């Protein structure tokens, strides 16, 4: 790790939120991490600000880029807000881009859980992000989520339709739809679902004992160097954070399904325009043909949805950021 990286991380740890203060920021200037072969360097500035936003009994860490209409970006497992490091600068010329660490991940707080896992339900996490955006002065915003962040995002759009102008979700289908179609292929490809929802402390011990394993497999692997991986791994060296990650998966095996089912019973749908992008050749490109593919499933949940496959693995926003940003920009400006 370079001296600059050490200084930056020391500064980030030193930031605190004063009692009653909405935002404490430290302006940082840095270059994005080394990009993969074939990637195009973002033409926009990669300058960003960091902040810790106090909401309720928790603190959410954010990276803020650019200016313009607000755009909230939500990462998935096993990443943090750092996963948007290539895309965010490309969107920053026309948007105020807010990249968050979900509760339990990265540098955000780790609230206590409960027997029903509600504090790590998508509903609780979505409400927290609405509060974050409100403190930043954004009552309405566009919303992008990948993986677990995609599920927090569609829940936010369902529970808080007045706040979301446009919704984009990457390489996910609704939680209840995924469980309803779970089979051997699902279990082998999406192993975190079945492993991390197990009762404590089994999955916690696995993650803490071999944190690299979350990245050294076809689902978690990505196009990044050792410094980025080291940043991601910090979450999985902290027992409290690892427990929080597992609690979110336990919520997805229980209370999140209940919330989805109530939406279906009440015929609630996502009201705003929606975009779904998925990995070409990946599970969502091949698993659900009889349902009209992943897009066919989403059309049961939203009246105005479009989408397509995109080159790259599950983490195509990191592997193929320029094309992903171009498709997203086209959707947001339509």
mmCIF file of C-alpha atoms in Angstrom:
data_model
loop_
_atom_site.group_PDB
_atom_site.id
_atom_site.type_symbol
_atom_site.label_atom_id
_atom_site.label_comp_id
_atom_site.label_asym_id
_atom_site.label_seq_id
_atom_site.Cartn_x
_atom_site.Cartn_y
_atom_site.Cartn_z
ATOM 1 C CA UNK A 1 0.000 0.000 0.000
ATOM 2 C CA UNK A 2 1.299 3.441 -0.907
ATOM 3 C CA UNK A 3 1.942 6.305 1.511
ATOM 4 C CA UNK A 4 -0.931 8.241 -0.100
ATOM 5 C CA UNK A 5 -3.325 5.368 0.510
ATOM 6 C CA UNK A 6 -2.234 5.085 4.150
ATOM 7 C CA UNK A 7 -2.699 8.818 4.688
ATOM 8 C CA UNK A 8 -6.126 8.719 3.046
ATOM 9 C CA UNK A 9 -7.303 5.810 5.182
ATOM 10 C CA UNK A 10 -5.957 7.488 8.331
ATOM 11 C CA UNK A 11 -7.924 10.618 7.440
ATOM 12 C CA UNK A 12 -11.095 8.636 6.817
ATOM 13 C CA UNK A 13 -10.839 6.943 10.198
ATOM 14 C CA UNK A 14 -10.238 10.295 11.855
ATOM 15 C CA UNK A 15 -13.479 11.797 10.554
ATOM 16 C CA UNK A 16 -16.300 11.946 13.077
ATOM 17 C CA UNK A 17 -19.816 13.299 13.221
ATOM 18 C CA UNK A 18 -20.426 15.938 15.870
ATOM 19 C CA UNK A 19 -23.612 15.567 17.936
ATOM 20 C CA UNK A 20 -26.544 17.010 16.001
ATOM 21 C CA UNK A 21 -24.478 17.729 12.886
ATOM 22 C CA UNK A 22 -25.846 16.433 9.629
ATOM 23 C CA UNK A 23 -22.652 16.137 7.621
ATOM 24 C CA UNK A 24 -18.932 16.196 8.285
ATOM 25 C CA UNK A 25 -16.895 16.213 5.084
ATOM 26 C CA UNK A 26 -13.255 15.977 4.167
ATOM 27 C CA UNK A 27 -12.428 16.929 0.594
ATOM 28 C CA UNK A 28 -10.095 14.411 -0.982
ATOM 29 C CA UNK A 29 -8.380 14.288 -4.330
ATOM 30 C CA UNK A 30 -7.199 10.983 -5.604
ATOM 31 C CA UNK A 31 -6.879 8.909 -8.758
ATOM 32 C CA UNK A 32 -9.145 5.925 -9.307
ATOM 33 C CA UNK A 33 -7.577 2.506 -8.814
ATOM 34 C CA UNK A 34 -5.719 0.944 -11.725
ATOM 35 C CA UNK A 35 -8.231 -0.201 -14.307
ATOM 36 C CA UNK A 36 -8.417 -3.540 -16.055
ATOM 37 C CA UNK A 37 -7.051 -4.156 -19.507
ATOM 38 C CA UNK A 38 -9.492 -2.792 -22.070
ATOM 39 C CA UNK A 39 -11.182 -0.287 -19.754
ATOM 40 C CA UNK A 40 -11.397 3.341 -20.783
ATOM 41 C CA UNK A 41 -10.309 5.905 -18.247
ATOM 42 C CA UNK A 42 -13.200 8.071 -17.105
ATOM 43 C CA UNK A 43 -13.032 11.495 -18.750
ATOM 44 C CA UNK A 44 -14.626 13.238 -15.775
ATOM 45 C CA UNK A 45 -12.816 14.291 -12.607
ATOM 46 C CA UNK A 46 -12.437 11.575 -10.012
ATOM 47 C CA UNK A 47 -12.391 14.066 -7.131
ATOM 48 C CA UNK A 48 -14.831 13.166 -4.386
ATOM 49 C CA UNK A 49 -15.802 14.104 -0.861
ATOM 50 C CA UNK A 50 -16.399 11.727 1.999
ATOM 51 C CA UNK A 51 -18.866 12.164 4.819
ATOM 52 C CA UNK A 52 -20.421 10.311 7.711
ATOM 53 C CA UNK A 53 -24.167 10.897 7.944
ATOM 54 C CA UNK A 54 -25.831 10.380 11.303
ATOM 55 C CA UNK A 55 -29.320 8.891 10.925
ATOM 56 C CA UNK A 56 -31.146 7.523 13.938
ATOM 57 C CA UNK A 57 -28.793 5.354 15.950
ATOM 58 C CA UNK A 58 -26.433 4.727 13.075
ATOM 59 C CA UNK A 59 -23.846 6.411 10.847
ATOM 60 C CA UNK A 60 -23.646 5.874 7.072
ATOM 61 C CA UNK A 61 -20.401 6.521 5.217
ATOM 62 C CA UNK A 62 -20.698 8.124 1.773
ATOM 63 C CA UNK A 63 -18.531 9.144 -1.158
ATOM 64 C CA UNK A 64 -19.896 12.177 -3.008
ATOM 65 C CA UNK A 65 -18.969 13.068 -6.609
ATOM 66 C CA UNK A 66 -19.913 15.857 -8.993
ATOM 67 C CA UNK A 67 -22.916 18.136 -9.164
ATOM 68 C CA UNK A 68 -26.362 18.102 -10.697
ATOM 69 C CA UNK A 69 -29.440 15.979 -10.117
ATOM 70 C CA UNK A 70 -28.999 13.504 -7.235
ATOM 71 C CA UNK A 71 -28.125 9.876 -7.944
ATOM 72 C CA UNK A 72 -27.834 7.320 -5.126
ATOM 73 C CA UNK A 73 -25.685 4.227 -5.821
ATOM 74 C CA UNK A 74 -25.880 1.161 -3.571
ATOM 75 C CA UNK A 75 -23.318 -1.659 -3.610
ATOM 76 C CA UNK A 76 -23.779 -5.380 -3.017
ATOM 77 C CA UNK A 77 -21.949 -8.296 -1.360
ATOM 78 C CA UNK A 78 -19.006 -8.575 -0.905
ATOM 79 C CA UNK A 79 -18.180 -5.002 -2.017
ATOM 80 C CA UNK A 80 -18.542 -1.498 -0.565
ATOM 81 C CA UNK A 81 -19.155 1.940 -2.101
ATOM 82 C CA UNK A 82 -15.690 1.563 -3.603
ATOM 83 C CA UNK A 83 -17.187 -0.658 -6.317
ATOM 84 C CA UNK A 84 -18.518 2.482 -8.074
ATOM 85 C CA UNK A 85 -15.030 4.075 -8.295
ATOM 86 C CA UNK A 86 -14.947 3.813 -12.119
ATOM 87 C CA UNK A 87 -18.598 4.578 -12.863
ATOM 88 C CA UNK A 88 -19.213 7.470 -10.488
ATOM 89 C CA UNK A 89 -16.733 9.894 -12.128
ATOM 90 C CA UNK A 90 -18.338 9.223 -15.514
ATOM 91 C CA UNK A 91 -21.739 10.203 -14.124
ATOM 92 C CA UNK A 92 -20.550 13.153 -12.059
ATOM 93 C CA UNK A 93 -20.679 15.808 -14.786
ATOM 94 C CA UNK A 94 -24.494 15.759 -14.711
ATOM 95 C CA UNK A 95 -25.253 14.266 -11.303
ATOM 96 C CA UNK A 96 -24.474 14.628 -7.655
ATOM 97 C CA UNK A 97 -23.474 11.002 -7.154
ATOM 98 C CA UNK A 98 -23.857 9.608 -3.636
ATOM 99 C CA UNK A 99 -22.204 6.206 -3.129
ATOM 100 C CA UNK A 100 -23.025 4.665 0.247
ATOM 101 C CA UNK A 101 -21.651 1.871 2.387
ATOM 102 C CA UNK A 102 -24.658 -0.154 3.548
ATOM 103 C CA UNK A 103 -24.978 -0.613 7.286
ATOM 104 C CA UNK A 104 -22.468 -3.209 8.447
ATOM 105 C CA UNK A 105 -20.208 -2.740 5.426
ATOM 106 C CA UNK A 106 -17.065 -0.691 4.899
ATOM 107 C CA UNK A 107 -17.005 2.376 7.147
ATOM 108 C CA UNK A 108 -20.702 2.575 8.017
ATOM 109 C CA UNK A 109 -22.004 1.762 11.472
ATOM 110 C CA UNK A 110 -23.040 -1.663 12.687
ATOM 111 C CA UNK A 111 -26.388 -1.484 14.521
ATOM 112 C CA UNK A 112 -27.458 -4.377 16.724
ATOM 113 C CA UNK A 113 -29.737 -6.931 15.112
ATOM 114 C CA UNK A 114 -32.842 -8.640 16.462
ATOM 115 C CA UNK A 115 -34.345 -12.109 16.611
ATOM 116 C CA UNK A 116 -36.366 -11.525 13.428
ATOM 117 C CA UNK A 117 -33.350 -9.847 11.730
ATOM 118 C CA UNK A 118 -35.466 -6.767 10.940
ATOM 119 C CA UNK A 119 -32.608 -4.250 11.472
ATOM 120 C CA UNK A 120 -30.922 -5.860 8.458
ATOM 121 C CA UNK A 121 -34.060 -6.244 6.374
ATOM 122 C CA UNK A 122 -34.186 -4.445 3.063
ATOM 123 C CA UNK A 123 -37.021 -2.317 4.461
ATOM 124 C CA UNK A 124 -34.912 -1.046 7.360
ATOM 125 C CA UNK A 125 -31.885 -0.449 5.158
ATOM 126 C CA UNK A 126 -33.970 1.344 2.531
ATOM 127 C CA UNK A 127 -35.570 3.647 5.099
ATOM 128 C CA UNK A 128 -32.122 4.509 6.399
ATOM 129 C CA UNK A 129 -30.954 5.527 2.931
ATOM 130 C CA UNK A 130 -34.012 7.747 2.467
ATOM 131 C CA UNK A 131 -33.037 9.476 5.716
ATOM 132 C CA UNK A 132 -29.454 9.879 4.474
ATOM 133 C CA UNK A 133 -30.594 11.530 1.255
ATOM 134 C CA UNK A 134 -32.992 13.756 3.175
ATOM 135 C CA UNK A 135 -30.144 14.991 5.379
ATOM 136 C CA UNK A 136 -28.198 15.785 2.243
ATOM 137 C CA UNK A 137 -31.153 17.841 1.005
ATOM 138 C CA UNK A 138 -32.403 15.404 -1.625
ATOM 139 C CA UNK A 139 -36.095 14.617 -1.273
ATOM 140 C CA UNK A 140 -36.206 12.985 -4.722
ATOM 141 C CA UNK A 141 -33.408 11.158 -6.471
ATOM 142 C CA UNK A 142 -32.493 8.543 -9.044
ATOM 143 C CA UNK A 143 -31.437 5.201 -7.611
ATOM 144 C CA UNK A 144 -29.030 2.459 -8.710
ATOM 145 C CA UNK A 145 -28.337 -0.793 -6.893
ATOM 146 C CA UNK A 146 -26.243 -3.865 -7.602
ATOM 147 C CA UNK A 147 -26.652 -7.310 -6.020
ATOM 148 C CA UNK A 148 -27.827 -6.826 -2.383
ATOM 149 C CA UNK A 149 -27.925 -3.108 -3.080
ATOM 150 C CA UNK A 150 -30.325 -3.807 -5.925
ATOM 151 C CA UNK A 151 -32.673 -5.476 -3.491
ATOM 152 C CA UNK A 152 -32.436 -2.619 -1.022
ATOM 153 C CA UNK A 153 -33.151 -0.317 -3.964
ATOM 154 C CA UNK A 154 -36.290 -2.035 -5.255
ATOM 155 C CA UNK A 155 -37.596 -2.181 -1.679
ATOM 156 C CA UNK A 156 -36.920 1.555 -1.357
ATOM 157 C CA UNK A 157 -38.838 2.221 -4.571
ATOM 158 C CA UNK A 158 -41.805 0.185 -3.309
ATOM 159 C CA UNK A 159 -41.851 1.631 0.215
ATOM 160 C CA UNK A 160 -40.966 5.229 -0.693
ATOM 161 C CA UNK A 161 -42.291 5.850 -4.222
ATOM 162 C CA UNK A 162 -42.434 9.591 -3.625
ATOM 163 C CA UNK A 163 -38.647 9.699 -3.272
ATOM 164 C CA UNK A 164 -37.517 7.745 -6.346
ATOM 165 C CA UNK A 165 -37.543 9.308 -9.814
ATOM 166 C CA UNK A 166 -35.928 6.401 -11.699
ATOM 167 C CA UNK A 167 -34.683 3.014 -10.564
ATOM 168 C CA UNK A 168 -31.920 0.832 -12.007
ATOM 169 C CA UNK A 169 -31.025 -2.594 -10.615
ATOM 170 C CA UNK A 170 -28.086 -4.671 -11.769
ATOM 171 C CA UNK A 171 -27.993 -8.492 -11.979
ATOM 172 C CA UNK A 172 -30.786 -9.251 -9.505
ATOM 173 C CA UNK A 173 -34.400 -10.343 -9.359
ATOM 174 C CA UNK A 174 -36.727 -9.824 -6.371
ATOM 175 C CA UNK A 175 -35.883 -11.877 -3.293
ATOM 176 C CA UNK A 176 -39.130 -13.840 -3.169
ATOM 177 C CA UNK A 177 -38.855 -14.639 -6.884
ATOM 178 C CA UNK A 178 -35.315 -15.963 -6.439
ATOM 179 C CA UNK A 179 -36.235 -18.210 -3.510
ATOM 180 C CA UNK A 180 -39.362 -19.476 -5.283
ATOM 181 C CA UNK A 181 -37.184 -20.720 -8.149
ATOM 182 C CA UNK A 182 -34.238 -21.948 -6.081
ATOM 183 C CA UNK A 183 -32.799 -25.280 -7.203
ATOM 184 C CA UNK A 184 -29.402 -26.990 -7.407
ATOM 185 C CA UNK A 185 -28.166 -24.554 -10.083
ATOM 186 C CA UNK A 186 -29.214 -21.617 -7.941
ATOM 187 C CA UNK A 187 -27.446 -23.038 -4.870
ATOM 188 C CA UNK A 188 -24.201 -23.633 -6.759
ATOM 189 C CA UNK A 189 -24.105 -20.255 -8.490
ATOM 190 C CA UNK A 190 -25.462 -18.065 -5.679
ATOM 191 C CA UNK A 191 -23.778 -19.852 -2.776
ATOM 192 C CA UNK A 192 -23.966 -16.880 -0.311
ATOM 193 C CA UNK A 193 -27.768 -17.238 -0.152
ATOM 194 C CA UNK A 194 -27.685 -20.744 1.302
ATOM 195 C CA UNK A 195 -24.476 -20.415 3.308
ATOM 196 C CA UNK A 196 -24.788 -17.021 4.952
ATOM 197 C CA UNK A 197 -28.420 -17.442 6.032
ATOM 198 C CA UNK A 198 -27.472 -20.341 8.321
ATOM 199 C CA UNK A 199 -27.730 -19.837 12.073
ATOM 200 C CA UNK A 200 -24.853 -18.138 13.842
ATOM 201 C CA UNK A 201 -22.013 -18.738 14.272
ATOM 202 C CA UNK A 202 -21.463 -21.140 11.354
ATOM 203 C CA UNK A 203 -21.305 -18.660 8.438
ATOM 204 C CA UNK A 204 -19.561 -16.035 10.559
ATOM 205 C CA UNK A 205 -16.763 -18.511 11.292
ATOM 206 C CA UNK A 206 -16.398 -19.351 7.604
ATOM 207 C CA UNK A 207 -16.120 -15.704 6.538
ATOM 208 C CA UNK A 208 -13.768 -14.720 9.351
ATOM 209 C CA UNK A 209 -11.638 -17.815 8.847
ATOM 210 C CA UNK A 210 -11.181 -17.350 5.104
ATOM 211 C CA UNK A 211 -12.256 -13.822 4.044
ATOM 212 C CA UNK A 212 -10.402 -14.122 0.730
ATOM 213 C CA UNK A 213 -12.770 -16.918 -0.262
ATOM 214 C CA UNK A 214 -15.584 -14.391 -0.758
ATOM 215 C CA UNK A 215 -13.579 -12.943 -3.657
ATOM 216 C CA UNK A 216 -11.651 -15.943 -4.950
ATOM 217 C CA UNK A 217 -14.560 -17.595 -6.741
ATOM 218 C CA UNK A 218 -16.551 -16.990 -9.963
ATOM 219 C CA UNK A 219 -19.247 -14.966 -8.188
ATOM 220 C CA UNK A 220 -17.042 -12.665 -6.120
ATOM 221 C CA UNK A 221 -14.003 -12.256 -8.320
ATOM 222 C CA UNK A 222 -13.362 -8.938 -9.977
ATOM 223 C CA UNK A 223 -11.017 -6.746 -11.953
ATOM 224 C CA UNK A 224 -9.051 -5.010 -9.240
ATOM 225 C CA UNK A 225 -5.584 -4.979 -7.745
ATOM 226 C CA UNK A 226 -4.391 -5.919 -4.261
ATOM 227 C CA UNK A 227 -5.021 -2.480 -2.759
ATOM 228 C CA UNK A 228 -8.700 -2.494 -3.689
ATOM 229 C CA UNK A 229 -9.078 -6.064 -2.481
ATOM 230 C CA UNK A 230 -7.424 -5.143 0.813
ATOM 231 C CA UNK A 231 -9.950 -2.328 1.232
ATOM 232 C CA UNK A 232 -12.846 -4.708 0.615
ATOM 233 C CA UNK A 233 -11.415 -7.320 2.978
ATOM 234 C CA UNK A 234 -11.491 -4.937 5.950
ATOM 235 C CA UNK A 235 -15.208 -5.675 6.334
ATOM 236 C CA UNK A 236 -14.486 -9.408 6.682
ATOM 237 C CA UNK A 237 -11.799 -9.042 9.314
ATOM 238 C CA UNK A 238 -14.251 -7.466 11.775
ATOM 239 C CA UNK A 239 -16.487 -9.955 13.666
ATOM 240 C CA UNK A 240 -19.273 -7.396 14.147
ATOM 241 C CA UNK A 241 -19.378 -6.552 10.452
ATOM 242 C CA UNK A 242 -19.306 -10.189 9.405
ATOM 243 C CA UNK A 243 -22.245 -10.869 11.714
ATOM 244 C CA UNK A 244 -24.111 -7.915 10.172
ATOM 245 C CA UNK A 245 -23.533 -9.265 6.650
ATOM 246 C CA UNK A 246 -24.894 -12.656 7.705
ATOM 247 C CA UNK A 247 -27.885 -11.018 9.384
ATOM 248 C CA UNK A 248 -28.801 -9.367 6.093
ATOM 249 C CA UNK A 249 -28.804 -12.768 4.387
ATOM 250 C CA UNK A 250 -30.897 -14.207 7.221
ATOM 251 C CA UNK A 251 -33.382 -11.381 6.701
ATOM 252 C CA UNK A 252 -33.479 -12.301 3.003
ATOM 253 C CA UNK A 253 -34.480 -15.854 3.930
ATOM 254 C CA UNK A 254 -37.361 -14.705 6.125
ATOM 255 C CA UNK A 255 -38.745 -11.250 6.762
ATOM 256 C CA UNK A 256 -37.788 -9.876 3.319
ATOM 257 C CA UNK A 257 -39.856 -12.618 1.679
ATOM 258 C CA UNK A 258 -42.819 -11.654 3.860
ATOM 259 C CA UNK A 259 -42.523 -8.038 2.734
ATOM 260 C CA UNK A 260 -42.415 -9.117 -0.920
ATOM 261 C CA UNK A 261 -45.461 -11.341 -0.515
ATOM 262 C CA UNK A 262 -47.514 -8.529 1.007
ATOM 263 C CA UNK A 263 -46.669 -6.358 -1.986
ATOM 264 C CA UNK A 264 -47.901 -9.054 -4.351
ATOM 265 C CA UNK A 265 -51.088 -9.595 -2.312
ATOM 266 C CA UNK A 266 -51.808 -5.857 -2.428
ATOM 267 C CA UNK A 267 -50.835 -5.590 -6.126
ATOM 268 C CA UNK A 268 -48.226 -2.965 -5.312
ATOM 269 C CA UNK A 269 -45.768 -2.259 -8.115
ATOM 270 C CA UNK A 270 -42.753 -0.070 -8.702
ATOM 271 C CA UNK A 271 -44.212 3.183 -9.973
ATOM 272 C CA UNK A 272 -41.192 4.880 -11.518
ATOM 273 C CA UNK A 273 -39.398 4.009 -14.780
ATOM 274 C CA UNK A 274 -37.043 1.081 -14.224
ATOM 275 C CA UNK A 275 -33.911 -0.322 -15.875
ATOM 276 C CA UNK A 276 -32.504 -3.809 -15.370
ATOM 277 C CA UNK A 277 -29.052 -4.780 -16.636
ATOM 278 C CA UNK A 278 -27.651 -8.280 -16.217
ATOM 279 C CA UNK A 279 -24.488 -10.182 -17.052
ATOM 280 C CA UNK A 280 -24.474 -11.645 -20.563
ATOM 281 C CA UNK A 281 -24.051 -15.389 -20.282
ATOM 282 C CA UNK A 282 -24.499 -15.267 -16.511
ATOM 283 C CA UNK A 283 -27.179 -16.994 -14.407
ATOM 284 C CA UNK A 284 -29.809 -14.297 -14.950
ATOM 285 C CA UNK A 285 -29.219 -14.594 -18.696
ATOM 286 C CA UNK A 286 -29.964 -18.332 -18.730
ATOM 287 C CA UNK A 287 -31.927 -19.471 -15.664
ATOM 288 C CA UNK A 288 -35.411 -18.055 -16.213
ATOM 289 C CA UNK A 289 -36.270 -18.588 -19.870
ATOM 290 C CA UNK A 290 -39.761 -19.916 -19.097
ATOM 291 C CA UNK A 291 -40.484 -16.646 -17.244
ATOM 292 C CA UNK A 292 -39.341 -14.489 -20.141
ATOM 293 C CA UNK A 293 -35.941 -14.139 -18.498
ATOM 294 C CA UNK A 294 -35.079 -11.826 -15.639
ATOM 295 C CA UNK A 295 -36.752 -8.945 -17.473
ATOM 296 C CA UNK A 296 -39.965 -10.948 -17.671
ATOM 297 C CA UNK A 297 -39.892 -11.412 -13.909
ATOM 298 C CA UNK A 298 -39.340 -7.716 -13.293
ATOM 299 C CA UNK A 299 -42.321 -6.872 -15.508
ATOM 300 C CA UNK A 300 -44.510 -8.454 -12.849
ATOM 301 C CA UNK A 301 -43.167 -5.885 -10.401
ATOM 302 C CA UNK A 302 -42.996 -2.743 -12.526
ATOM 303 C CA UNK A 303 -45.181 -1.368 -15.326
ATOM 304 C CA UNK A 304 -42.428 0.612 -17.029
ATOM 305 C CA UNK A 305 -39.278 -1.522 -17.169
ATOM 306 C CA UNK A 306 -36.602 -1.965 -19.810
ATOM 307 C CA UNK A 307 -33.288 -3.762 -19.857
ATOM 308 C CA UNK A 308 -30.649 -5.836 -21.571
ATOM 309 C CA UNK A 309 -27.671 -8.123 -21.011
ATOM 310 C CA UNK A 310 -24.258 -6.498 -20.799
ATOM 311 C CA UNK A 311 -20.733 -7.801 -21.239
ATOM 312 C CA UNK A 312 -18.951 -8.774 -18.032
ATOM 313 C CA UNK A 313 -19.417 -10.996 -15.016
ATOM 314 C CA UNK A 314 -21.655 -10.412 -12.006
ATOM 315 C CA UNK A 315 -19.616 -7.319 -11.182
ATOM 316 C CA UNK A 316 -19.855 -5.748 -14.625
ATOM 317 C CA UNK A 317 -20.058 -2.222 -13.099
ATOM 318 C CA UNK A 318 -16.390 -2.745 -12.126
ATOM 319 C CA UNK A 319 -15.360 -4.818 -15.146
ATOM 320 C CA UNK A 320 -17.216 -2.853 -17.818
ATOM 321 C CA UNK A 321 -17.850 0.569 -16.256
ATOM 322 C CA UNK A 322 -17.910 2.666 -19.418
ATOM 323 C CA UNK A 323 -20.648 0.732 -21.200
ATOM 324 C CA UNK A 324 -22.609 0.412 -17.958
ATOM 325 C CA UNK A 325 -22.372 4.168 -17.374
ATOM 326 C CA UNK A 326 -23.415 4.895 -20.955
ATOM 327 C CA UNK A 327 -26.529 2.716 -20.710
ATOM 328 C CA UNK A 328 -27.394 4.184 -17.332
ATOM 329 C CA UNK A 329 -26.921 7.756 -18.574
ATOM 330 C CA UNK A 330 -29.197 7.094 -21.540
ATOM 331 C CA UNK A 331 -31.885 5.745 -19.198
ATOM 332 C CA UNK A 332 -31.582 8.615 -16.720
ATOM 333 C CA UNK A 333 -31.776 11.254 -19.429
ATOM 334 C CA UNK A 334 -34.745 9.749 -21.314
#
